[in-house]
Structure formats: C-alpha cells, structure tokens
Amino acid sequence: MPKADLLNQFIKTLKGFDKVVKNVKFLKGDKGNCVATVKIQEDNLNPMGGLHGGFSATLVDSISSFGLMTHEPWATPSVSVNINLTYLKGAKVGEEITIISNVLRAGKTMAYLDVELRNAADQLLVKAEHTKFKMGA
Amino acid sequence: MPKADLLNQFIKTLKGFDKVVKNVKFLKGDKGNCVATVKIQEDNLNPMGGLHGGFSATLVDSISSFGLMTHEPWATPSVSVNINLTYLKGAKVGEEITIISNVLRAGKTMAYLDVELRNAADQLLVKAEHTKFKMGA
Amino acid sequence: MPKADLLNQFIKTLKGFDKVVKNVKFLKGDKGNCVATVKIQEDNLNPMGGLHGGFSATLVDSISSFGLMTHEPWATPSVSVNINLTYLKGAKVGEEITIISNVLRAGKTMAYLDVELRNAADQLLVKAEHTKFKMGA
Amino acid sequence: MPKADLLNQFIKTLKGFDKVVKNVKFLKGDKGNCVATVKIQEDNLNPMGGLHGGFSATLVDSISSFGLMTHEPWATPSVSVNINLTYLKGAKVGEEITIISNVLRAGKTMAYLDVELRNAADQLLVKAEHTKFKMGA
C-alpha cells in the first residue's frame, strides 16, 4: 500500500487535538517528505474570518510530524524542539490549502523540516521550520 | 468592569478555531499584557498523550492577540507576521497551564509580544515570540 | 552591467560590520534573489574551529539584504524585523560556502526572504528566514 | 576569582570570529546566566549607520554561549541548533549596549537561553532565543 494511503488511514484514527486535522488528505508521502491538502472550513477561522494562525501552526506541526514517520529511522515518536512560523498571506473559507513538508536533515537525534502552506494559485501563505528531537535518543 | 473580565466575556463569544481556547480564563489583562489559565483536556493532546504543540501554538497566538487588545492603540485588528515557538517541556492531561503574555514593544505598525506557557510548578513549557502587524497601518 | 557585478562592486565599498563579508562574491543577482560564495577563513571560526554561528548569521543578514536591493521596489533601505536561523551542519576553514537567497514575498511594507548556506557537496549548513520592513513605509 | 572576571579573561584570548566581540565586558556571570556590556563602534554598523543585525546576532550567539559555560554541566562545548532574533529598535555609534542572557532550561542534551540587548535607557533592542545541543551527548 502506498505510504500516502497509510498516512490517510492513520490520520483517521487520531484522537486528541489532531481531530482538528482529520480532513487533511495526504497525496504523497515517502522518506520523510509529504504533500497533503485540506479545504478551509468555518472551524479553522480567526475572529476576522481568515485562516487562523493556530490552525496553520497545527497543520505545520502535525503534518510534518506524520510525514516524518515515513523516514525509516524516524518512524519512532519524536518531540518538537522549535517551530518558526512566518505568515505571508491570509486565506478564506472554502480555499484549498496544500501542505508541503520536506526533511532538510534527519540525523540520529535531530530532524529538521521545512514546511510550506500554499493556496490554489501556488502562493505561499505560511513558511515554517520545524526542529524535532528523537525520544530515547 | 476589569479588562480581564471583558476578555473572559469576549472569549466566550468566539467562533471558528478559537473554540479550542474557550476554556481559557483570563486572570489579568491590561496595557496589552495578560495572564490566563487553562486545564489540559483530552482534546488538547498529541498522539503520545502529551500537550499538543499545535494547541500550545494556538494558545500563544490567540491569548497574546486578545491580551494585545487591552493596549489602547492596538484594540484594532492585527495579523501575525511571525511566531517562534521553543518547546522546553511536556505536560499531561489534567495539568493547569498558565499563559503569560507581555508586550515587548507596540509601535505604530508593529507589535512584539513575549509569551510563556508554565505549569503549576512554574516550570517553563513553551517560550514564544509573536510579532504582529496592524491592519490598515 | 549584470546586477551580480554591481553587487560585487557595491560590497567592496562597504564599511562598518560588513567588512566581515567583503570576500563574498556574487554569482547571480536579480529580482531580489541572489547566489554568492565565500571561502571560510580563520577569521570566521568559533572557538572550536568550526564556522561561527555569528558569521553565518551575518552572511544571512547582509547577503539577503544586498540581494533584495535588486528587487525594484526594494532598492531603498530596509530594516530587519526577524531572522530565524537553524544550524544543521558545521563547516571547516578552507571550505567554499554558497549563500542562496530567495524572495518569498515582497509587498509594500514587508519582504520575506529564505536563505540557505550550503557546502561544496551541496549539503545544507544553515537554513534561515529573514523578514524585513521597508523604512518610510 | 568571580566568574565574570574569568569570562573577561577568557574573551581576551579568543581568536577567529570572536575577535569582533573582544570589547565586551562581563559584569555578572553564574549558573549559565550573564550580564555584559559593549559600546557600539564604527566597526559594528550597517550601511545605514545603525547597529548591524549580524553584529547583534554575534553578540547573542557568543555571549550567551560563554555565559552558559558558567553552568556546571555545560562547561563543555556545545553547538547552536536554533537562534531566533527579533529586532525591535535600532542603535547608533557610541551607545552602550547591555547583553542579558538567561538559561531557560539546561538539560542533559539541550540548553535553552533567552537573550536581550538593551540600550542605556533600558529599551529592548533585540530579543532572542538560543537553543544549544551538547556535543558528545
């Protein structure tokens, strides 16, 4: 079974705060990298009616972490050390967002991910760096 | 009416993604600074049973933004430019978290906030910097 | 005259702290993006004999700022709002470093740059995000 | 001998890129925390005549790293994982800058530092977070 399909099955089983990303659909996922999409819903908005920065941050954190699980030595749990989010452009309800996560480096103890949120016109909405630490390392 | 009470009334009216912070209670709030608390629930956890980094990021974004509204010239809407989150320590369900947000500087166009999440033992869980841009500036 | 050559002439005229980047040579530069190289010297090292994080930060700040000057509306001076640096890999004296700076977005008041430092084997050493504010905006 | 004096002796012996911070004077230093001062010179300026962001970044990196060496288990060398710099206010030649570095947490493998640059009027110029990894950990 393609790893993107496995991630799509996995994401459906999630409880806790990851329920807020349950509508995300993985298109690709391998060697720690992944591409996923989600349609912005009313539940994802800020008080001004735009994409909420906390929801964007959750997409960055969760999707890059799940994608990282397709990187063989990083299938084991890891925790976030640092997430840096730069917000370049807003988005509205109904827009389709693409989340692109790439492993910059995954060593024995630390993994470094670059994550982008883009709209349907391929405009960059959020640029993020995510540093993770392997538990038990 | 004390501004913390106004913020507590305000937070109850919120829709969209801010529903995930509806249990937060403001203790203090004035001149852009605030202190608030929330008890971690099952809905706030990551797949490993700890405090979810996306929920922490949402607390940072929302609570510092609401607190900033008690800073006179910043009562108007503002958008995030950058959020940097450093995760120092985890937390479990049932723990009481304190969110402390302070304005480092609030100029005509840019506001800079320092945000801390601490546990009941006053240990630092998350350290964050939040830079906002005033819409219409 | 190609813009990279103009940048190379410009960098030779610099005083102040930019004297530490005077050996940088621009290979490309247009529309705010640029590629430059520099050979690590004894003067660029940390106490352990590796590339100094402060020198890396200076390369990120200065080279992306100079590159941005080839973006028409951003030829005017701008100041840094935020620089986020992730250090992935070290480097030694004598190594040739490539600095790649790309404009993610350059609006009326804010410009967002992504900057990478890579070694001769094209391995990522430093990943950085640089947010600038246009003076007088 | 007070640890601040030891740091002042140490900083005089430094070669490489740390020569740019040789005028820094430590006032306090213990348990990983420190306070130091430096007067801005022509050599520390950007092309617009203000404090160079790369010099500020070097002060953040070097001074917090040296301060950390007064934290017993962190006297051994460590490398930077992440530095996040928020630039709030500029400074001019001749101004006296204070660098305040505090350990947020120093565990077995990771240390987290908060660093502030302030001017003589105690205004915040730069707010930074610095995450370090202990070599050999």
Coordinates of C-alpha atoms in Angstrom, one line a residue:
Chain A
M1 CA 0.0 0.0 0.0
P2 CA 1.4 3.5 -0.9
K3 CA 2.6 5.3 2.2
A4 CA 0.3 8.3 1.5
D5 CA -2.7 5.9 1.9
L6 CA -1.2 4.6 5.1
L7 CA -1.0 8.1 6.4
N8 CA -4.6 8.8 5.4
Q9 CA -5.7 5.7 7.3
F10 CA -3.6 6.7 10.3
I11 CA -4.9 10.3 10.4
K12 CA -8.5 9.0 10.6
T13 CA -7.7 7.1 13.8
L14 CA -6.3 10.1 15.7
K15 CA -7.8 11.4 18.8
G16 CA -6.9 14.4 20.9
F17 CA -6.0 17.7 19.3
D18 CA -5.3 16.0 15.9
K19 CA -9.0 15.7 15.4
V20 CA -8.7 19.3 14.0
V21 CA -6.6 18.0 11.1
K22 CA -8.8 15.0 10.4
N23 CA -9.9 16.4 7.0
V24 CA -6.4 16.6 5.7
K25 CA -5.7 14.2 2.8
F26 CA -2.1 13.0 2.0
L27 CA -1.3 13.0 -1.7
K28 CA 2.3 11.9 -1.4
G29 CA 4.5 10.7 1.5
D30 CA 7.9 9.0 1.4
K31 CA 11.3 9.2 3.0
G32 CA 10.0 11.8 5.5
N33 CA 8.6 14.2 2.9
C34 CA 4.9 14.6 2.2
V35 CA 2.3 16.6 0.3
A36 CA -1.2 17.0 1.7
T37 CA -4.3 19.1 1.1
V38 CA -7.2 20.5 3.2
K39 CA -10.2 22.7 2.5
I40 CA -10.5 25.6 4.9
Q41 CA -13.7 25.3 7.0
E42 CA -15.6 27.7 9.3
D43 CA -13.9 25.9 12.2
N44 CA -10.5 26.9 11.0
L45 CA -11.0 30.7 11.0
N46 CA -9.8 33.5 13.2
P47 CA -12.2 36.2 14.5
M48 CA -11.6 38.3 11.4
G49 CA -12.8 35.5 9.1
G50 CA -9.3 34.5 7.8
L51 CA -7.3 31.3 8.3
H52 CA -6.4 31.1 12.0
G53 CA -2.6 31.2 12.8
G54 CA -3.1 28.5 15.4
F55 CA -4.7 26.2 12.9
S56 CA -1.9 26.9 10.4
A57 CA 0.6 26.1 13.2
T58 CA -1.2 22.8 13.9
L59 CA -1.1 21.8 10.2
V60 CA 2.7 22.6 10.2
D61 CA 3.3 20.6 13.4
S62 CA 1.1 17.6 12.8
I63 CA 1.5 17.1 9.0
S64 CA 5.3 17.4 9.1
S65 CA 5.5 15.0 12.1
F66 CA 3.3 12.4 10.3
G67 CA 5.3 12.8 7.1
L68 CA 8.5 12.3 9.1
M69 CA 7.2 8.9 10.1
T70 CA 7.8 7.7 6.5
H71 CA 11.5 8.3 7.1
E72 CA 12.7 4.9 8.2
P73 CA 14.8 5.7 11.3
W74 CA 12.2 8.3 12.3
A75 CA 9.1 6.1 12.4
T76 CA 9.6 6.2 16.2
P77 CA 8.0 9.1 18.2
S78 CA 9.7 12.5 18.3
V79 CA 9.0 15.7 20.0
S80 CA 9.2 19.3 18.8
V81 CA 12.1 21.5 19.9
N82 CA 11.3 24.6 17.8
I83 CA 8.7 25.7 15.3
N84 CA 9.2 29.0 13.5
L85 CA 6.2 30.3 11.5
T86 CA 6.3 33.2 9.1
Y87 CA 2.8 34.3 7.9
L88 CA 2.9 35.8 4.5
K89 CA -0.6 35.8 3.2
G90 CA -4.1 35.1 4.5
A91 CA -6.8 32.7 3.2
K92 CA -10.6 32.4 3.3
V93 CA -13.1 29.7 4.0
G94 CA -13.5 27.3 1.1
E95 CA -10.0 27.7 -0.2
E96 CA -8.0 24.5 -0.8
I97 CA -4.6 24.6 1.0
T98 CA -1.6 22.5 0.1
I99 CA 0.9 21.5 2.9
I100 CA 4.3 20.6 1.6
S101 CA 6.8 19.2 4.1
N102 CA 10.4 18.3 3.4
V103 CA 13.2 16.8 5.5
L104 CA 16.2 19.1 5.4
R105 CA 18.2 16.7 7.5
A106 CA 17.4 13.7 9.8
G107 CA 20.3 12.6 11.9
K108 CA 20.5 10.3 14.9
T109 CA 18.9 12.7 17.4
M110 CA 17.6 15.7 15.5
A111 CA 15.4 16.1 12.4
Y112 CA 14.9 19.4 10.6
L113 CA 11.8 20.0 8.4
D114 CA 10.8 22.8 6.1
V115 CA 7.1 23.2 5.7
E116 CA 5.0 25.4 3.3
L117 CA 1.3 26.2 3.2
R118 CA 0.3 27.3 -0.3
N119 CA -3.1 28.2 -1.8
A120 CA -4.6 27.0 -5.1
A121 CA -2.7 29.8 -7.0
D122 CA 0.5 28.3 -5.6
Q123 CA 1.0 31.5 -3.5
L124 CA 2.9 30.9 -0.2
L125 CA 0.7 31.5 2.8
V126 CA 3.0 30.2 5.6
K127 CA 6.7 29.3 5.7
A128 CA 7.8 27.2 8.6
E129 CA 10.9 25.5 10.0
H130 CA 10.3 22.6 12.4
T131 CA 13.1 21.0 14.5
K132 CA 12.4 17.7 16.2
F133 CA 14.2 15.6 18.8
K134 CA 14.0 11.8 18.7
M135 CA 12.7 10.4 22.1
G136 CA 15.1 7.9 23.6
A137 CA 18.0 9.3 21.6
Chain B
M1 CA -15.5 46.2 34.6
P2 CA -11.9 44.9 34.9
K3 CA -10.4 44.2 31.5
A4 CA -9.7 40.5 32.4
D5 CA -13.5 40.1 32.8
L6 CA -14.1 41.7 29.5
L7 CA -11.7 39.3 27.9
N8 CA -13.4 36.4 29.6
Q9 CA -16.8 37.6 28.2
F10 CA -15.2 38.1 24.7
I11 CA -13.6 34.7 24.6
K12 CA -17.0 33.0 25.2
T13 CA -18.4 34.6 22.1
L14 CA -15.7 33.4 19.8
K15 CA -16.4 31.0 16.9
G16 CA -14.1 29.5 14.4
F17 CA -10.8 27.9 15.5
D18 CA -10.9 29.9 18.8
K19 CA -13.4 27.5 20.1
V20 CA -10.4 25.4 21.1
V21 CA -9.4 28.0 23.6
K22 CA -12.9 28.6 25.0
N23 CA -11.9 27.1 28.4
V24 CA -9.1 29.6 28.9
K25 CA -9.7 32.0 31.8
F26 CA -8.1 35.4 32.0
L27 CA -6.8 36.4 35.4
K28 CA -5.2 39.7 34.5
G29 CA -5.2 41.9 31.4
D30 CA -4.1 45.5 30.9
K31 CA -1.9 47.6 28.6
G32 CA -1.5 44.7 26.2
N33 CA -0.2 42.3 28.9
C34 CA -2.2 39.4 30.3
V35 CA -2.2 36.2 32.4
A36 CA -4.6 33.4 31.8
T37 CA -5.0 29.7 32.8
V38 CA -6.4 26.6 31.2
K39 CA -6.6 23.0 32.3
I40 CA -5.3 20.5 29.7
Q41 CA -8.1 18.2 28.4
E42 CA -8.1 15.0 26.3
D43 CA -8.9 17.2 23.3
N44 CA -5.6 19.1 23.7
L45 CA -3.3 16.0 23.5
N46 CA -0.9 14.7 20.8
P47 CA -0.8 11.0 19.8
M48 CA 1.7 10.3 22.6
G49 CA -0.6 11.6 25.3
G50 CA 1.2 14.9 25.9
L51 CA 0.3 18.5 25.3
H52 CA 0.0 19.0 21.5
G53 CA 2.4 21.5 20.0
G54 CA -0.4 22.9 17.8
F55 CA -2.6 23.5 20.8
S56 CA 0.3 25.3 22.5
A57 CA 0.8 27.4 19.4
T58 CA -2.9 28.3 19.3
L59 CA -2.7 29.4 23.0
V60 CA 0.3 31.5 22.1
D61 CA -1.3 33.1 19.1
S62 CA -4.8 33.7 20.4
I63 CA -4.2 34.6 24.0
S64 CA -1.4 37.1 23.2
S65 CA -3.6 38.6 20.4
F66 CA -6.5 39.0 22.8
G67 CA -4.3 40.5 25.5
L68 CA -2.9 42.9 23.0
M69 CA -6.4 44.3 22.5
T70 CA -6.1 45.8 26.0
H71 CA -3.3 48.0 24.7
E72 CA -5.2 51.2 23.6
P73 CA -3.8 51.8 20.1
W74 CA -3.9 48.1 19.4
A75 CA -7.6 47.4 20.1
T76 CA -8.0 47.3 16.3
P77 CA -7.4 44.0 14.5
S78 CA -3.8 42.9 13.8
V79 CA -2.3 40.0 11.9
S80 CA 0.6 37.7 12.8
V81 CA 3.9 38.2 10.9
N82 CA 6.0 35.7 12.9
I83 CA 5.6 33.2 15.7
N84 CA 8.6 31.4 17.1
L85 CA 8.0 28.6 19.5
T86 CA 10.6 26.8 21.6
Y87 CA 9.2 23.7 23.3
L88 CA 11.1 23.0 26.6
K89 CA 9.0 20.6 28.5
G90 CA 5.8 18.5 28.0
A91 CA 2.6 18.4 30.0
K92 CA -0.1 15.8 30.7
V93 CA -3.9 15.8 30.8
G94 CA -5.4 17.5 33.9
E95 CA -2.4 19.9 34.4
E96 CA -3.2 23.6 34.9
I97 CA -1.3 25.7 32.4
T98 CA -0.6 29.4 32.9
I99 CA -0.2 31.6 29.8
I100 CA 1.7 34.9 30.4
S101 CA 1.9 37.4 27.5
N102 CA 3.8 40.6 27.7
V103 CA 4.2 43.4 25.1
L104 CA 7.9 44.0 24.4
R105 CA 7.1 46.9 22.1
A106 CA 3.9 48.2 20.4
G107 CA 4.6 50.9 17.8
K108 CA 2.5 52.4 15.1
T109 CA 2.6 49.4 12.8
M110 CA 4.4 46.5 14.6
A111 CA 3.8 44.9 18.0
Y112 CA 6.2 42.4 19.6
L113 CA 5.0 40.0 22.3
D114 CA 6.8 37.6 24.5
V115 CA 4.6 34.6 25.6
E116 CA 5.3 31.9 28.1
L117 CA 3.4 28.7 29.0
R118 CA 4.2 27.5 32.5
N119 CA 2.9 24.5 34.6
A120 CA 1.7 24.6 38.2
A121 CA 5.3 24.2 39.5
D122 CA 6.1 27.4 37.5
Q123 CA 8.3 25.4 35.1
L124 CA 8.6 26.8 31.6
L125 CA 6.9 24.6 29.0
V126 CA 6.9 26.8 25.9
K127 CA 8.7 30.1 25.2
A128 CA 7.4 32.1 22.3
E129 CA 7.9 35.4 20.4
H130 CA 5.0 36.8 18.5
T131 CA 5.3 39.7 16.0
K132 CA 2.1 41.3 14.8
F133 CA 1.3 43.9 12.1
K134 CA -1.6 46.4 12.5
M135 CA -4.0 46.1 9.6
G136 CA -4.6 49.4 7.8
A137 CA -1.2 50.7 9.0
Chain C
M1 CA 26.3 45.7 -16.4
P2 CA 24.9 42.5 -14.8
K3 CA 23.5 43.1 -11.3
A4 CA 25.8 40.5 -9.8
D5 CA 28.7 42.6 -10.9
L6 CA 27.1 45.7 -9.4
L7 CA 26.7 43.9 -6.1
N8 CA 30.3 42.8 -6.2
Q9 CA 31.4 46.4 -6.7
F10 CA 29.0 47.6 -4.0
I11 CA 30.2 45.1 -1.4
K12 CA 33.8 46.3 -1.9
T13 CA 32.8 49.8 -0.8
L14 CA 31.2 48.8 2.4
K15 CA 32.5 49.9 5.8
G16 CA 31.3 49.1 9.3
F17 CA 30.5 45.5 10.2
D18 CA 30.0 44.5 6.5
K19 CA 33.8 44.4 6.2
V20 CA 33.5 40.9 7.5
V21 CA 31.7 39.8 4.3
K22 CA 34.0 41.6 1.9
N23 CA 35.3 38.4 0.5
V24 CA 31.9 37.2 -0.6
K25 CA 31.5 37.1 -4.4
F26 CA 28.0 37.3 -6.0
L27 CA 27.5 34.9 -8.9
K28 CA 23.8 35.8 -9.6
G29 CA 21.5 38.6 -8.5
D30 CA 18.2 39.7 -9.9
K31 CA 14.6 40.4 -8.8
G32 CA 15.7 40.2 -5.2
N33 CA 17.2 36.7 -5.4
C34 CA 20.9 36.0 -5.4
V35 CA 23.6 33.4 -5.2
A36 CA 27.0 34.1 -3.7
T37 CA 30.1 32.3 -2.5
V38 CA 32.8 32.7 0.1
K39 CA 35.7 30.6 1.4
I40 CA 35.8 30.2 5.1
Q41 CA 38.9 31.8 6.7
E42 CA 40.5 31.7 10.2
D43 CA 38.7 34.9 11.0
N44 CA 35.3 33.2 10.5
L45 CA 35.7 30.4 13.1
N46 CA 34.3 29.7 16.5
P47 CA 36.5 28.7 19.5
M48 CA 36.1 25.0 18.4
G49 CA 37.5 25.7 15.0
G50 CA 34.2 25.5 13.1
L51 CA 32.2 28.0 11.2
H52 CA 31.0 30.7 13.7
G53 CA 27.2 31.0 14.1
G54 CA 27.6 34.8 14.3
F55 CA 29.4 34.9 11.0
S56 CA 26.7 32.6 9.4
A57 CA 24.1 35.0 10.8
T58 CA 26.0 37.9 9.2
L59 CA 26.1 36.2 5.9
V60 CA 22.4 35.6 6.1
D61 CA 21.5 39.2 7.1
S62 CA 23.9 41.0 4.7
I63 CA 23.8 38.9 1.6
S64 CA 19.9 38.6 1.6
S65 CA 19.6 42.3 2.2
F66 CA 22.0 43.2 -0.7
G67 CA 20.3 40.7 -2.9
L68 CA 16.9 42.3 -2.1
M69 CA 18.2 45.6 -3.5
T70 CA 17.9 44.0 -7.0
H71 CA 14.2 43.8 -6.4
E72 CA 13.0 47.1 -8.0
P73 CA 10.7 48.5 -5.3
W74 CA 13.1 47.3 -2.6
A75 CA 16.2 49.1 -3.8
T76 CA 15.5 51.6 -0.9
P77 CA 16.8 50.8 2.6
S78 CA 15.0 48.3 4.8
V79 CA 15.5 47.0 8.3
S80 CA 15.3 43.5 9.8
V81 CA 12.2 42.5 11.8
N82 CA 13.1 38.9 12.4
I83 CA 15.9 36.4 11.5
N84 CA 15.4 32.7 12.3
L85 CA 18.5 30.6 11.9
T86 CA 18.5 26.8 12.1
Y87 CA 22.0 25.3 12.2
L88 CA 22.1 21.8 10.6
K89 CA 25.8 21.1 10.0
G90 CA 29.2 22.6 10.7
A91 CA 32.0 23.6 8.3
K92 CA 35.8 24.0 8.5
V93 CA 38.3 26.6 7.4
G94 CA 39.0 26.5 3.6
E95 CA 35.6 25.2 2.7
E96 CA 33.7 27.1 0.0
I97 CA 30.2 28.1 1.1
T98 CA 27.4 29.0 -1.2
I99 CA 24.7 31.5 0.0
I100 CA 21.4 31.3 -1.8
S101 CA 18.8 33.9 -1.0
N102 CA 15.3 33.9 -2.4
V103 CA 12.4 36.4 -2.0
L104 CA 9.3 34.6 -0.8
R105 CA 7.2 37.7 -1.0
A106 CA 8.0 41.4 -1.3
G107 CA 4.9 43.6 -0.6
K108 CA 4.6 47.3 0.0
T109 CA 5.9 47.2 3.6
M110 CA 7.2 43.7 4.3
A111 CA 9.7 41.5 2.5
Y112 CA 10.2 37.8 3.3
L113 CA 13.4 36.0 2.3
D114 CA 14.5 32.4 2.5
V115 CA 18.3 31.9 2.9
E116 CA 20.4 28.8 2.7
L117 CA 24.1 28.2 3.3
R118 CA 25.4 25.1 1.6
N119 CA 28.8 23.5 1.3
A120 CA 30.6 22.2 -1.8
A121 CA 28.8 18.9 -1.5
D122 CA 25.5 20.8 -1.6
Q123 CA 24.7 19.9 2.0
L124 CA 22.6 22.4 3.9
L125 CA 24.6 24.0 6.7
V126 CA 22.2 26.8 7.8
K127 CA 18.5 27.4 6.9
A128 CA 17.2 30.9 7.6
E129 CA 14.1 33.0 7.3
H130 CA 14.6 36.8 7.1
T131 CA 11.7 39.3 7.4
K132 CA 12.4 42.9 6.5
F133 CA 10.4 46.2 6.9
K134 CA 10.7 49.0 4.4
M135 CA 11.8 52.2 6.0
G136 CA 9.4 55.1 5.3
A137 CA 6.6 52.7 4.5
Chain D
M1 CA 38.0 34.7 41.3
P2 CA 34.5 35.8 40.3
K3 CA 33.2 34.0 37.2
A4 CA 32.6 37.3 35.4
D5 CA 36.3 38.1 35.7
L6 CA 37.2 34.6 34.3
L7 CA 34.9 35.3 31.4
N8 CA 36.6 38.6 30.8
Q9 CA 40.0 36.9 30.8
F10 CA 38.7 34.2 28.5
I11 CA 37.2 36.6 26.0
K12 CA 40.5 38.4 25.6
T13 CA 42.2 35.1 24.5
L14 CA 39.7 34.4 21.7
K15 CA 40.7 34.3 18.1
G16 CA 38.6 33.7 15.0
F17 CA 35.3 35.5 14.6
D18 CA 35.0 36.2 18.3
K19 CA 37.6 38.9 17.9
V20 CA 34.5 41.1 16.9
V21 CA 33.2 40.8 20.5
K22 CA 36.6 41.4 22.2
N23 CA 35.4 44.7 23.6
V24 CA 32.5 43.1 25.5
K25 CA 32.9 43.3 29.3
F26 CA 31.1 40.8 31.6
L27 CA 29.6 42.4 34.7
K28 CA 28.0 39.2 36.1
G29 CA 28.1 35.5 35.2
D30 CA 27.0 32.5 37.1
K31 CA 24.9 29.3 36.7
G32 CA 24.7 29.9 33.0
N33 CA 23.3 33.4 33.2
C34 CA 25.3 36.6 32.5
V35 CA 25.2 40.3 32.0
A36 CA 27.7 42.1 29.8
T37 CA 28.2 45.5 28.1
V38 CA 29.7 46.9 25.0
K39 CA 30.0 50.3 23.4
I40 CA 29.0 50.4 19.7
Q41 CA 31.9 51.3 17.4
E42 CA 32.1 52.2 13.7
D43 CA 33.1 48.6 13.0
N44 CA 29.7 47.4 14.3
L45 CA 27.5 49.4 12.0
N46 CA 25.3 48.6 9.0
P47 CA 25.4 50.6 5.7
M48 CA 22.7 53.0 7.1
G49 CA 24.9 53.8 10.2
G50 CA 22.9 51.8 12.7
L51 CA 23.8 48.7 14.7
H52 CA 24.3 45.8 12.3
G53 CA 22.0 42.9 12.7
G54 CA 24.8 40.5 12.1
F55 CA 26.8 42.0 14.9
S56 CA 23.8 41.8 17.2
A57 CA 23.4 38.1 16.2
T58 CA 27.1 37.6 17.0
L59 CA 26.6 39.2 20.5
V60 CA 23.6 36.9 21.1
D61 CA 25.4 33.8 19.9
S62 CA 28.8 34.3 21.6
I63 CA 27.8 36.0 24.9
S64 CA 25.0 33.5 25.7
S65 CA 27.4 30.6 24.8
F66 CA 30.1 32.0 27.0
G67 CA 27.7 32.7 29.8
L68 CA 26.4 29.1 29.5
M69 CA 29.9 27.9 30.4
T70 CA 29.3 29.0 33.9
H71 CA 26.5 26.4 34.2
E72 CA 28.4 23.4 35.7
P73 CA 27.3 20.6 33.4
W74 CA 27.5 22.9 30.4
A75 CA 31.1 24.0 30.7
T76 CA 31.8 21.5 27.9
P77 CA 31.5 22.7 24.3
S78 CA 28.0 23.0 22.7
V79 CA 26.7 23.9 19.3
S80 CA 23.8 26.1 18.2
V81 CA 20.6 24.4 16.9
N82 CA 18.5 27.5 16.5
I83 CA 18.8 31.2 17.1
N84 CA 15.7 33.4 16.6
L85 CA 16.2 37.1 16.6
T86 CA 13.5 39.8 16.8
Y87 CA 14.8 43.3 16.0
L88 CA 12.7 45.9 17.9
K89 CA 14.8 49.1 17.8
G90 CA 18.0 50.4 16.3
A91 CA 21.1 51.9 18.0
K92 CA 23.8 54.3 17.0
V93 CA 27.6 54.5 17.3
G94 CA 28.8 55.4 20.8
E95 CA 25.7 53.9 22.6
E96 CA 26.4 51.5 25.5
I97 CA 24.5 48.2 24.9
T98 CA 23.8 45.7 27.7
I99 CA 23.5 42.0 26.8
I100 CA 21.5 39.9 29.3
S101 CA 21.5 36.1 28.8
N102 CA 19.4 33.7 31.0
V103 CA 19.2 29.9 30.9
L104 CA 15.5 28.9 30.5
R105 CA 16.4 25.3 30.8
A106 CA 19.6 23.2 30.6
G107 CA 19.0 19.5 30.4
K108 CA 21.3 16.6 29.6
T109 CA 21.4 17.3 25.8
M110 CA 19.7 20.6 25.2
A111 CA 20.1 24.1 26.7
Y112 CA 17.6 26.9 26.0
L113 CA 18.7 30.6 26.5
D114 CA 16.8 33.9 26.4
V115 CA 18.9 36.8 25.4
E116 CA 18.1 40.5 25.4
L117 CA 20.1 43.5 24.0
R118 CA 19.1 46.8 25.8
N119 CA 20.3 50.4 25.4
A120 CA 21.2 52.8 28.2
A121 CA 17.5 53.8 28.6
D122 CA 16.7 50.1 29.2
Q123 CA 14.8 49.9 25.9
L124 CA 14.8 46.5 24.3
L125 CA 16.7 46.4 21.0
V126 CA 16.9 42.7 20.2
K127 CA 15.0 39.8 21.8
A128 CA 16.5 36.4 21.0
E129 CA 16.0 32.7 21.8
H130 CA 19.1 30.4 21.5
T131 CA 18.9 26.6 21.6
K132 CA 22.1 24.7 22.0
F133 CA 23.0 21.0 21.8
K134 CA 25.7 19.5 23.9
M135 CA 28.4 17.8 21.8
G136 CA 29.0 14.2 22.7
A137 CA 25.5 13.9 24.2

